[in-house]
mmCIF file of C-alpha atoms in Angstrom:
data_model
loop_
_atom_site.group_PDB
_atom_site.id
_atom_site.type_symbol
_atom_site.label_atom_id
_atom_site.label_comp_id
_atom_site.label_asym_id
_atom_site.label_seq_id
_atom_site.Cartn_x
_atom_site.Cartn_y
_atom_site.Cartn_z
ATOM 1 C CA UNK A 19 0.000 0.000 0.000
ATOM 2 C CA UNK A 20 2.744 2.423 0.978
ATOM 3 C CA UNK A 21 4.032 1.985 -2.393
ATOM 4 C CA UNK A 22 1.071 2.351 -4.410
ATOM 5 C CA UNK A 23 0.118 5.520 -2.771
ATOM 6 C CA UNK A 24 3.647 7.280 -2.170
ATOM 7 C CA UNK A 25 3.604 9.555 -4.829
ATOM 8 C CA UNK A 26 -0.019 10.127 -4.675
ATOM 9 C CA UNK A 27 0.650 13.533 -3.084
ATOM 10 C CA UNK A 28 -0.854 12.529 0.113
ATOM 11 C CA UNK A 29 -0.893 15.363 2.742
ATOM 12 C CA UNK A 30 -3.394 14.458 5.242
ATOM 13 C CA UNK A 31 -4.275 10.613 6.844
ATOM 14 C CA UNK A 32 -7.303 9.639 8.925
ATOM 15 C CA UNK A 33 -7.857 6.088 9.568
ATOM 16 C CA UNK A 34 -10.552 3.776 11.409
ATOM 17 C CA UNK A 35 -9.227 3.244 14.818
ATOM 18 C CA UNK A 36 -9.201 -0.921 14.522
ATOM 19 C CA UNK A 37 -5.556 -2.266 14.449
ATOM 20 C CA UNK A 38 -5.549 -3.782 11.150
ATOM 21 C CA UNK A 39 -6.783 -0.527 9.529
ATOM 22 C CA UNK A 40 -3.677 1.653 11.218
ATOM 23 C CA UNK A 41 -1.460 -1.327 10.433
ATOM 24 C CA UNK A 42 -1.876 -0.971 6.965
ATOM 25 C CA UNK A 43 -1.365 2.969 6.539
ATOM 26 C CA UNK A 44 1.383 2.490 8.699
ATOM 27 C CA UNK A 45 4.198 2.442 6.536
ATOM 28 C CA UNK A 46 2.909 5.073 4.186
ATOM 29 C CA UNK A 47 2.318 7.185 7.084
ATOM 30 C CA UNK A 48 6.484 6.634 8.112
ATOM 31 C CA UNK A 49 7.272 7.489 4.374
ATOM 32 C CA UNK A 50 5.651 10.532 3.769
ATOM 33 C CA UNK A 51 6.416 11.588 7.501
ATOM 34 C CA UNK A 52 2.661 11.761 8.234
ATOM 35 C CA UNK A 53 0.788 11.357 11.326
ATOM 36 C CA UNK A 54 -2.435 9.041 11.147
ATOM 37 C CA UNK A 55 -5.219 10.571 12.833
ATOM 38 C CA UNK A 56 -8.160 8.235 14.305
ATOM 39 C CA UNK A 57 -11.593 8.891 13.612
ATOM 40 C CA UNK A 58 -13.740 6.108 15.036
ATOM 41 C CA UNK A 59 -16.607 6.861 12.487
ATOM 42 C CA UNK A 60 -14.776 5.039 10.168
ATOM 43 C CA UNK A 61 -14.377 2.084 12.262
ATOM 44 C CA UNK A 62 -15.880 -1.093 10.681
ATOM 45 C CA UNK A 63 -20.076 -2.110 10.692
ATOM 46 C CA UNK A 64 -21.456 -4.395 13.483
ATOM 47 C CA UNK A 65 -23.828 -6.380 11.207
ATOM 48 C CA UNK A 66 -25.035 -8.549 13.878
ATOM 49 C CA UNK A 67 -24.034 -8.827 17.674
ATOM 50 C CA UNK A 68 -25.118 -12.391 17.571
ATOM 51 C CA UNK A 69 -23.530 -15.417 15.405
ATOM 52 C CA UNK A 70 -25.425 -15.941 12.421
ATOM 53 C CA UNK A 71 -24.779 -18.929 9.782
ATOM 54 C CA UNK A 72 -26.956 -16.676 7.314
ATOM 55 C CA UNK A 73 -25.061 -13.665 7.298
ATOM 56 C CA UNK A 74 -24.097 -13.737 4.027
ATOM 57 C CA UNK A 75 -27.540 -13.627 3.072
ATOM 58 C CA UNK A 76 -28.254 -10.780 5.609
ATOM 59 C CA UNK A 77 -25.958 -8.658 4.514
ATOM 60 C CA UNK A 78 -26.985 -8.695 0.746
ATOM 61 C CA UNK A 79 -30.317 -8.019 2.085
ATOM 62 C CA UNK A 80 -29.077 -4.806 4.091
ATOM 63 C CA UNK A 81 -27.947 -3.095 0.742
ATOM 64 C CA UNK A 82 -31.079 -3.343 -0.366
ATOM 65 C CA UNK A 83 -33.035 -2.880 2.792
ATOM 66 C CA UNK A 84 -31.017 -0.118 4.133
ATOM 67 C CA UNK A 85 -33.219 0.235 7.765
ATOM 68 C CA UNK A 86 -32.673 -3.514 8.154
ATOM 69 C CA UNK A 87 -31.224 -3.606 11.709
ATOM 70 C CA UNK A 88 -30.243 -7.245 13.175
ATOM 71 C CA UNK A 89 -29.601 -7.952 16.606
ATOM 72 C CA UNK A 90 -26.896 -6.271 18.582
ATOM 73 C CA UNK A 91 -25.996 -4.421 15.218
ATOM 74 C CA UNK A 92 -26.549 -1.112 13.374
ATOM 75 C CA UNK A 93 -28.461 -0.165 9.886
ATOM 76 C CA UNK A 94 -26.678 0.189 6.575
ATOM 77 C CA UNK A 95 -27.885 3.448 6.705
ATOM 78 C CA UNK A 96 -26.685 4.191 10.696
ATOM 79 C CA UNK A 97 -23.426 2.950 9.275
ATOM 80 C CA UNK A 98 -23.563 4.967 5.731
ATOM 81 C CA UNK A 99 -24.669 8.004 7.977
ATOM 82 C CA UNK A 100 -21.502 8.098 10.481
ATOM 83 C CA UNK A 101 -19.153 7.095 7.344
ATOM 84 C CA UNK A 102 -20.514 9.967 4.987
ATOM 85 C CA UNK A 103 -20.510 12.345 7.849
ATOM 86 C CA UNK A 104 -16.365 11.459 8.566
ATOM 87 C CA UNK A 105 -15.767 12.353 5.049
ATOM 88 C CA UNK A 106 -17.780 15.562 4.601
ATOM 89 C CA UNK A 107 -16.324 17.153 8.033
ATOM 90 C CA UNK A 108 -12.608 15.729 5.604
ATOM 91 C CA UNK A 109 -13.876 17.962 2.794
ATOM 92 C CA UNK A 110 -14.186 21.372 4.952
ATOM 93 C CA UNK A 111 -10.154 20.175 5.753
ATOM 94 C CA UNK A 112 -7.393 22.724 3.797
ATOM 95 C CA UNK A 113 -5.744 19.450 2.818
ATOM 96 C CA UNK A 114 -7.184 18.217 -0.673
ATOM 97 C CA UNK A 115 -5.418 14.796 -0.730
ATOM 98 C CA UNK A 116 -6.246 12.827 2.110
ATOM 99 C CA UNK A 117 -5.763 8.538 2.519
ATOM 100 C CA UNK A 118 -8.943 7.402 4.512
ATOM 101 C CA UNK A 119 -8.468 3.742 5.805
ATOM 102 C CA UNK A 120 -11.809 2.134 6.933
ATOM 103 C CA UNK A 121 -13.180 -1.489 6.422
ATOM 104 C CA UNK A 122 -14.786 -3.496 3.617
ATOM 105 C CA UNK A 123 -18.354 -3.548 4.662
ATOM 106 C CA UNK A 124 -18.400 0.711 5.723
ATOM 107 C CA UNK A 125 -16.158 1.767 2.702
ATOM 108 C CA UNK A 126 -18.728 -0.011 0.692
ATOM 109 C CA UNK A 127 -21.566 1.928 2.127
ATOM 110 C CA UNK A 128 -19.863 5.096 1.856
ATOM 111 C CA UNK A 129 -19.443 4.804 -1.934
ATOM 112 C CA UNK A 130 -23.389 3.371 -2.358
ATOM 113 C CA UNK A 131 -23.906 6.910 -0.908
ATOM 114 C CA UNK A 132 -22.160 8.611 -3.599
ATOM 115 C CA UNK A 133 -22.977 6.424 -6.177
ATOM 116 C CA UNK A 134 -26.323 4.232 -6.068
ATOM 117 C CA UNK A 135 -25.282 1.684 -8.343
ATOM 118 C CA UNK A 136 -22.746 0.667 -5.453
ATOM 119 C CA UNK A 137 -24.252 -2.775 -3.720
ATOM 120 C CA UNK A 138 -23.976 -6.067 -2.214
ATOM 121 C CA UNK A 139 -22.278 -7.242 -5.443
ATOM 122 C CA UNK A 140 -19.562 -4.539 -5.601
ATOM 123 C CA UNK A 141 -18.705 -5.061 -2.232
ATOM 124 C CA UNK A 142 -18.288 -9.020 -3.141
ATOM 125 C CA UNK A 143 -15.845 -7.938 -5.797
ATOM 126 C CA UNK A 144 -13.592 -6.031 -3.069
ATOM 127 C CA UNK A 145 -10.131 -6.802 -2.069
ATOM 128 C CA UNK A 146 -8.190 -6.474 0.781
ATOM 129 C CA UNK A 147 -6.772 -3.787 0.669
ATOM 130 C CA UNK A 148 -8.641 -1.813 -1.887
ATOM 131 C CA UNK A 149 -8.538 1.574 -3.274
ATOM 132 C CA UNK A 150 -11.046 3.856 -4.546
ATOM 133 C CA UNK A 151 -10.632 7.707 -4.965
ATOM 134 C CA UNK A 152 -13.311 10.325 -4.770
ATOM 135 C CA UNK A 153 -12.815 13.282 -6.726
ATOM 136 C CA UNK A 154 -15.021 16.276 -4.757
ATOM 137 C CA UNK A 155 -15.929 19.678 -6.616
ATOM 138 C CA UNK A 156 -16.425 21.711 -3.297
ATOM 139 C CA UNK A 157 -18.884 19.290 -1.268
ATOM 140 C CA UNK A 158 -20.091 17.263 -4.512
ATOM 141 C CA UNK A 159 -18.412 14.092 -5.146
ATOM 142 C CA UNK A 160 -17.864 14.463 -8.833
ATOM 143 C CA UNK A 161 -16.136 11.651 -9.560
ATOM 144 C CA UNK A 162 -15.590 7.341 -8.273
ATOM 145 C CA UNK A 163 -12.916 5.343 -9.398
ATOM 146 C CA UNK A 164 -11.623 2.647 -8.074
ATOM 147 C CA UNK A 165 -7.662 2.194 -8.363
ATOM 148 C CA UNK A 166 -6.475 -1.138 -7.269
ATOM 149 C CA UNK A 167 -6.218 -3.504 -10.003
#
């Protein structure tokens, strides 16, 4: 990761504050001399509270069903909402490149926001790590591309 995004111009790094999210902006964060700030909005979805064998099937329901609230867990939109509301408070920031590490399920939300056509099947298709950039024209995302190949 470090080395796909070191001459990204990178000049400002928030992260979910779950290990495995700072542990992988780590090393781009000693490179560019950075300092990784938390922001526990980004930290990942509770689907469920309880064990489910179905959850697979639960959690394609919850992109389309975005009130559907399980046990113990929050909404796709309580999730969406907290996500989206870390990256618009990153958009009033000075800095215009900024590396925001989160998790599979909320990073998927977050783009669904910005573009609709973002669901259950585009978060199947993600990898670990990914990388999508969101191109903003003052508070309006303009533009969502995803960059890992």
């Amino acid at each position: 990761m470090a080395d796909f995004l070191h001459d990204r111009f990178i000049d400002w790094m928030v992260s979910s504050p779950y290990q495995r999210a700072v542990s992988t902006v780590q090393p781009l964060s000693q490179r560019l001399g950075l300092p990784i700030h938390m922001d526990h909005r980004l930290r990942e979805r509770v689907l469920s509270s309880e064990g489910m064998p179905d959850w697979m099937d639960k959690l394609r329901k919850s992109f389309d069903d975005l009130d559907l609230k399980l046990p113990g867990g929050e909404s796709s939109r309580e999730a969406m909402t907290r996500g989206v509301a870390a990256i618009q408070d990153l958009i009033q920031r000075p800095e215009r490149k900024i590396a925001v590490v989160t998790h599979g399920n909320l990073m998927a939300l977050i783009l669904k926001h910005f573009d609709d056509s973002f669901g259950f099947e585009a978060w199947s298709r993600l990898t670990n790590p990914d990388v999508y950039e969101l191109g903003f024209t003052g508070d309006k995302v303009m533009d969502v591309k995803r960059l890992w190949k």
